Coordinates of C-alpha atoms and ligand atoms in Angstrom, one line a residue:
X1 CA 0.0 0.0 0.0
X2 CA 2.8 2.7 -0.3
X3 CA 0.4 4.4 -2.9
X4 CA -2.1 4.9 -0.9
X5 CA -2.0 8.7 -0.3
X6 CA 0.2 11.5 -1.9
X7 CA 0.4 14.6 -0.8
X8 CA 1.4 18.7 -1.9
X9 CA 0.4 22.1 -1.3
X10 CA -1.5 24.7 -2.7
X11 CA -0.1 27.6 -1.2
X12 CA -1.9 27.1 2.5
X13 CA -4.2 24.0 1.3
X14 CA -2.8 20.2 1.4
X15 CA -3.7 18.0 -1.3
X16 CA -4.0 14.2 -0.2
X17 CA -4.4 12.1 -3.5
X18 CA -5.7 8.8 -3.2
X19 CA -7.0 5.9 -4.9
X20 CA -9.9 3.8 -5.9
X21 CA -7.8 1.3 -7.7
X22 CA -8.5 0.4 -11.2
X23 CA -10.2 -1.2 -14.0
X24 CA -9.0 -2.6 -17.2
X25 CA -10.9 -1.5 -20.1
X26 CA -10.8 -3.4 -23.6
X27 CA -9.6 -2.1 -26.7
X28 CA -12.4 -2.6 -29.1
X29 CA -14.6 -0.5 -31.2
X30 CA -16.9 0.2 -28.4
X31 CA -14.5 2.6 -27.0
X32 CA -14.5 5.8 -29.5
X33 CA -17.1 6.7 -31.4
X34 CA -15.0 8.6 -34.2
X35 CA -12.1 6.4 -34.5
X36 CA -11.2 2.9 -34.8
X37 CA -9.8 0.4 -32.6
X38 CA -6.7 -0.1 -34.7
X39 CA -6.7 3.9 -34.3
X40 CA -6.9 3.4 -30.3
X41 CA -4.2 0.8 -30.7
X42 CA -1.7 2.5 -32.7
X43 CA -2.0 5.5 -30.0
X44 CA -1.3 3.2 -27.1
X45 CA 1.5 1.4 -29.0
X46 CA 3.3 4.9 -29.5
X47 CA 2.8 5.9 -26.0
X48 CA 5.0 2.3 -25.2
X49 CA 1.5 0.7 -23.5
X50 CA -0.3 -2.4 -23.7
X51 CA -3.1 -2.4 -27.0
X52 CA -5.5 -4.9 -25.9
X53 CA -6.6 -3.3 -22.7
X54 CA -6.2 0.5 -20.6
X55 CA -6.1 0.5 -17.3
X56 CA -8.5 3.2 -15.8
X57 CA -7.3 4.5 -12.7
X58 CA -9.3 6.7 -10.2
X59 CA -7.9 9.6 -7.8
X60 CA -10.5 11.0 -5.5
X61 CA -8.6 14.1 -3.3
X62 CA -8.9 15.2 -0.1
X63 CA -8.5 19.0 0.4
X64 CA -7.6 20.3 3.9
X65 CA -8.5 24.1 3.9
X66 CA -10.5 26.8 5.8
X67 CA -9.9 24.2 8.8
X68 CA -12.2 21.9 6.7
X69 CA -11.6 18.8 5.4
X70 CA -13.2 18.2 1.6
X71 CA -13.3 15.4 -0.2
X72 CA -13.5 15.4 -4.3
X73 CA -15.5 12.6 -5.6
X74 CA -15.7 9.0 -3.9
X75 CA -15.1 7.0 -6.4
X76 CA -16.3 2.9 -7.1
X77 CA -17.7 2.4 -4.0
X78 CA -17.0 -0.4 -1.2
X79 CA -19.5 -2.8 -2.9
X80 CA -16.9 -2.9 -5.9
X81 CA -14.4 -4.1 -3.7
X82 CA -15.8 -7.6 -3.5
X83 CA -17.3 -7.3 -7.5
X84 CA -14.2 -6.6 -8.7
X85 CA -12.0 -9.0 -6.6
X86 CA -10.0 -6.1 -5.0
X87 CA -9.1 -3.9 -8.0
X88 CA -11.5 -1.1 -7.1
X89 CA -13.6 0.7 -4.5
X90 CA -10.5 1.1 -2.3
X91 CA -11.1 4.5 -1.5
X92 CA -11.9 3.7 2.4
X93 CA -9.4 1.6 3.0
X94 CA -7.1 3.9 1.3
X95 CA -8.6 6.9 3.2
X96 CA -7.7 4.9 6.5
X97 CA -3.8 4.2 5.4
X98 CA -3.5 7.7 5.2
X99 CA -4.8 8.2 8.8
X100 CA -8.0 9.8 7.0
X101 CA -10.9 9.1 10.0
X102 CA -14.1 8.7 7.0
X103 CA -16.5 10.2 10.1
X104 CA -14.1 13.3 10.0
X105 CA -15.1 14.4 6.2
X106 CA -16.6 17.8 6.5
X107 CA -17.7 18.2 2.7
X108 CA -18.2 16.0 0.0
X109 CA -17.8 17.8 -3.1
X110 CA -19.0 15.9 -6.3
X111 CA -17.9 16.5 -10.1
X112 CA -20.6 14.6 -11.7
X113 CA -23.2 11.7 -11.8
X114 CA -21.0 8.8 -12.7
X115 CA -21.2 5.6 -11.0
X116 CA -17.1 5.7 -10.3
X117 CA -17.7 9.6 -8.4
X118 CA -21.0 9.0 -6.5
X119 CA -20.9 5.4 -6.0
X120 CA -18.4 5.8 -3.1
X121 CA -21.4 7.7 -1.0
X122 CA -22.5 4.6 0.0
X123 CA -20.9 2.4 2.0
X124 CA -21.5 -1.9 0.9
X125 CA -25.1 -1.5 3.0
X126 CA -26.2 1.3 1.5
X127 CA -25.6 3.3 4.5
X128 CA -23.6 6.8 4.0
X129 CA -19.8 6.5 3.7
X130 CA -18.9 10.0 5.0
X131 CA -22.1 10.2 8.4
X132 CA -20.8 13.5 9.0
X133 CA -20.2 15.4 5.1
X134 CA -22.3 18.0 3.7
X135 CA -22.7 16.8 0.6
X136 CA -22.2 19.7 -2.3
X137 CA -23.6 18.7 -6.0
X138 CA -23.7 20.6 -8.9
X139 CA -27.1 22.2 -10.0
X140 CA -27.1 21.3 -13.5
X141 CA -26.6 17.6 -12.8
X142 CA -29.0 17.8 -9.7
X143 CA -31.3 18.8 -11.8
X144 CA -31.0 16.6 -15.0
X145 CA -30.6 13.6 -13.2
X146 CA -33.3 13.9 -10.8
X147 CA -36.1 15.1 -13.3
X148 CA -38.5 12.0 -14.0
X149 CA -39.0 13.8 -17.7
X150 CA -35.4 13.3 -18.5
X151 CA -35.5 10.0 -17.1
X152 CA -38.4 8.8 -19.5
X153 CA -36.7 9.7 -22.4
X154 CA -33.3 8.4 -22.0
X155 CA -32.0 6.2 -24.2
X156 CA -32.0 2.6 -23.1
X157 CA -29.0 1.1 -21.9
X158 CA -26.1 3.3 -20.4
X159 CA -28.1 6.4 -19.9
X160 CA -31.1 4.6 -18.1
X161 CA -28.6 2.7 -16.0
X162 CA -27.2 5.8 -14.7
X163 CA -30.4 7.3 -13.5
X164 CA -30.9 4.2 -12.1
X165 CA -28.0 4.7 -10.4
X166 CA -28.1 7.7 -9.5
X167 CA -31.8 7.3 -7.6
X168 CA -30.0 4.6 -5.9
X169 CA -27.6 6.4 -4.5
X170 CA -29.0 9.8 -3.7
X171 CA -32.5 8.0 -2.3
X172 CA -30.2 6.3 -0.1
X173 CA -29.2 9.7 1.3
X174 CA -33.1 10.6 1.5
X175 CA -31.2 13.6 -1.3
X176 CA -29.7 15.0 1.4
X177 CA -27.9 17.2 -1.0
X178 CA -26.6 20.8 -0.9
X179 CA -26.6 22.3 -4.8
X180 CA -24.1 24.4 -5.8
X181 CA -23.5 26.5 -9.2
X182 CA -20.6 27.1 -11.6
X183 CA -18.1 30.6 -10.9
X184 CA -19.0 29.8 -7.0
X185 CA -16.5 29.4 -4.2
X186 CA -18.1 25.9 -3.4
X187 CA -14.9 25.6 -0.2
X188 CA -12.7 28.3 0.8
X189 CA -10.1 28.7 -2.0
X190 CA -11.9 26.2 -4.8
X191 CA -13.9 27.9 -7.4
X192 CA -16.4 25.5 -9.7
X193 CA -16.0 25.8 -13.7
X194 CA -18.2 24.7 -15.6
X195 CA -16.7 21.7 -18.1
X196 CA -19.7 20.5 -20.0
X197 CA -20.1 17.6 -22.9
X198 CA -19.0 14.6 -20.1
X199 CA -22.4 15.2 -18.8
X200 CA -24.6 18.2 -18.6
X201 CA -23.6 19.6 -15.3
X202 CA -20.0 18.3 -15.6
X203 CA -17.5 20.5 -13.0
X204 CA -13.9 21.1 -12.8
X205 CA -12.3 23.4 -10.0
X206 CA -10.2 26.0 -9.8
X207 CA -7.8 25.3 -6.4
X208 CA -6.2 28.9 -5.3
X209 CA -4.1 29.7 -2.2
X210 CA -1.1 32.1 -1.9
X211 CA -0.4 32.8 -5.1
X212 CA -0.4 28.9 -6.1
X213 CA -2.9 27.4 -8.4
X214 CA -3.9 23.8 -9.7
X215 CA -6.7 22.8 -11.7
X216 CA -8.7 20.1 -10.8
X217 CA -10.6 18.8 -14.3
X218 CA -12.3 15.7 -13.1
X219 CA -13.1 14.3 -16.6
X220 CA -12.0 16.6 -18.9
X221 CA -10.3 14.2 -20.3
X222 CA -10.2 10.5 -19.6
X223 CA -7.0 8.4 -20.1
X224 CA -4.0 10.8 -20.7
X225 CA -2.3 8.9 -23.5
X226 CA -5.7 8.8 -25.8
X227 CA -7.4 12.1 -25.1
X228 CA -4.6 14.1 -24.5
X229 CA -2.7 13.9 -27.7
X230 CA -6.0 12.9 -29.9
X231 CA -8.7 15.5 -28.1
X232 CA -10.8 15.5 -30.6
X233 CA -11.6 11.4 -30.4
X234 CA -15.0 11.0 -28.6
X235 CA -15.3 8.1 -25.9
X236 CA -18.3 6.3 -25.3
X237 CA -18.6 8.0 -22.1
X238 CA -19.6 11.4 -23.4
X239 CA -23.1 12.6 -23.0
X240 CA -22.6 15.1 -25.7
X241 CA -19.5 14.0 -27.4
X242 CA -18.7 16.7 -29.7
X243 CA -19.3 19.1 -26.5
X244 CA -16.7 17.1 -24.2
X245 CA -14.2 17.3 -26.9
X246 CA -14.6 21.5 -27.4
X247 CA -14.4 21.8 -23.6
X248 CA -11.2 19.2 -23.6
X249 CA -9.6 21.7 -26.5
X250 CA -10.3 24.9 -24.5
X251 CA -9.4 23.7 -21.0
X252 CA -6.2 22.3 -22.1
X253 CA -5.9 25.8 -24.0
X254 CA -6.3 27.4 -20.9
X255 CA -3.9 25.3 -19.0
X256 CA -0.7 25.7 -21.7
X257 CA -1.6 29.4 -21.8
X258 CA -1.4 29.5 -17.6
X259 CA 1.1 27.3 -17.1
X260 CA -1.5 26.2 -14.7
X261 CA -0.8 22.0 -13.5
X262 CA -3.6 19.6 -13.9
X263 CA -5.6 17.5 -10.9
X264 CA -6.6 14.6 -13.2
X265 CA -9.3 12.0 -11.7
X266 CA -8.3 9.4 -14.6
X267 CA -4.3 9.7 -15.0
X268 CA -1.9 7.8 -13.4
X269 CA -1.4 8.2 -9.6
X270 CA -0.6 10.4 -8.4
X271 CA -2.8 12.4 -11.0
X272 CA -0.8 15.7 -11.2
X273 CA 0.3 16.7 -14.3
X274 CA 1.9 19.6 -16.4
X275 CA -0.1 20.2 -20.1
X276 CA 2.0 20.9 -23.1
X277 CA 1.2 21.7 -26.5
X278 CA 2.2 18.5 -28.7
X279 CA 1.2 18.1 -32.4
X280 CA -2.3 19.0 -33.4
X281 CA -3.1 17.9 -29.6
X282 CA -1.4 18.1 -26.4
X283 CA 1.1 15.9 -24.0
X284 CA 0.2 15.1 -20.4
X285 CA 3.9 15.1 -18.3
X286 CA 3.8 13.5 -15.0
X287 CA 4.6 15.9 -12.1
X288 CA 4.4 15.5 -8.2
X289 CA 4.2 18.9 -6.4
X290 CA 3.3 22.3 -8.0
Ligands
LIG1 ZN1 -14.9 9.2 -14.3

């Protein structure tokens, strides 16, 4: 377990990254919906990676700031622990290594309505993970999600498994939930920013303290060696793929033009990383403090 927990600073906030383990996702043609899976392959193969499956990590943070302690997404969930044999939903125990009391969670901040952000809410019996968190979501998402119109008319399969889902979890909090909006200071120091085309409300954050920034995207972009240098490929994951891919081109913009280090839920643990123009795309580099 020595990478269970990394940590940096933000100026006067800590940053504890930690992990929810993995999942290993096939190369087929399921994957994008504008290129190939030779296409996917031949990426992975120049990045020196395997090409018949990714492994999809997940980095929920812990923030420690304004005396509070805020946790970014929750990741797979303690139930996945025993579904998945051990490779995922290791958040808690994770949490626990680090000395990380689950009971002393003040805020629970969540990016968006995917299973591997909300699922870790819940504990395996459905009770709540974190007793004590105020749970922050954002409005857009609260609101799509939990309209029975939308949920009528969404398309069978993924999308109707997610509102599933979703009701699952958030009735299991009796939607206990505290809605926040994009450009608001949801914890001292963390500003949301609206990242649509992932999902309609999807939220990145904008971490600030003494004259130190990072930027935490959530799922701007998924793996690092696909969407990063090929940002205009569309994963089967995006509610409005041609959206995700706009917001993936002007974030990463953003973050070449600011110099300004990337919090990345998907990447590699520890999940930091500096963005640098590459090509006709970008290159993700591997850092560990700001
Ligand atoms: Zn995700």
């Amino acid at each position: 377990m020595a990478d269970a927990a990394h940590r940096y600073k933000v100026g006067d906030i800590e940053v504890t990254v930690l992990t929810d383990g993995f999942r290993m996702v096939p190369v087929d043609d399921k994957y994008l919906r504008n290129a190939s899976a030779s296409d996917l392959a031949a990426q992975l193969k120049a990045a020196g990676l395997p090409t018949d499956a990714m492994k999809n990590t997940y980095s929920p943070i812990v923030l420690t700031t304004g005396g509070k302690r805020v946790l970014f997404d929750t990741g797979n969930g303690e139930a996945a622990v025993a579904q998945s044999k051990g490779e995922r939903g290791t958040l808690n125990q994770n949490l626990a290594a680090a000395g990380i009391d689950r009971g002393s969670i003040d805020v629970v901040v969540i990016s968006h309505f995917h299973a591997d952000h909300v699922n870790g809410l819940l504990l395996a019996d459905a009770k709540p993970a974190f007793p004590n968190a105020e749970i922050k979501v954002p409005a857009n998402e609260w609101k799509f999600w939990m309209d029975d119109g939308e949920m009528s008319r969404a398309t069978p399969g993924r999308m109707t498994e997610l509102f599933q889902n979703n009701r699952r979890v958030f009735d299991a909090l009796g939607r206990k939930v505290t809605v926040y909006s994009w450009d608001q200071e949801v914890v001292p120091g963390v500003t949301s920013v609206g990242t649509p085309g992932h999902s309609i409300g999807h939220t990145s954050f904008m971490v600030a303290s003494g004259g130190k920034r990072v930027f935490v995207q959530s799922d701007v972009c998924n793996n690092a060696f696909v969407f990063a240098p090929k940002p205009d490929w569309q994963g089967f994951f995006d509610q409005d793929p041609p959206q995700a891919a706009a917001t993936r081109r002007k974030v990463y913009d953003m973050l070449v033009a600011e110099k300004l280090p990337v919090q990345a839920f998907h990447f590699p643990f520890p999940a930091l990383a500096r963005i640098e123009k590459a090509g006709e795309g970008y290159r993700a580099v591997p850092i560990s403090s700001l």
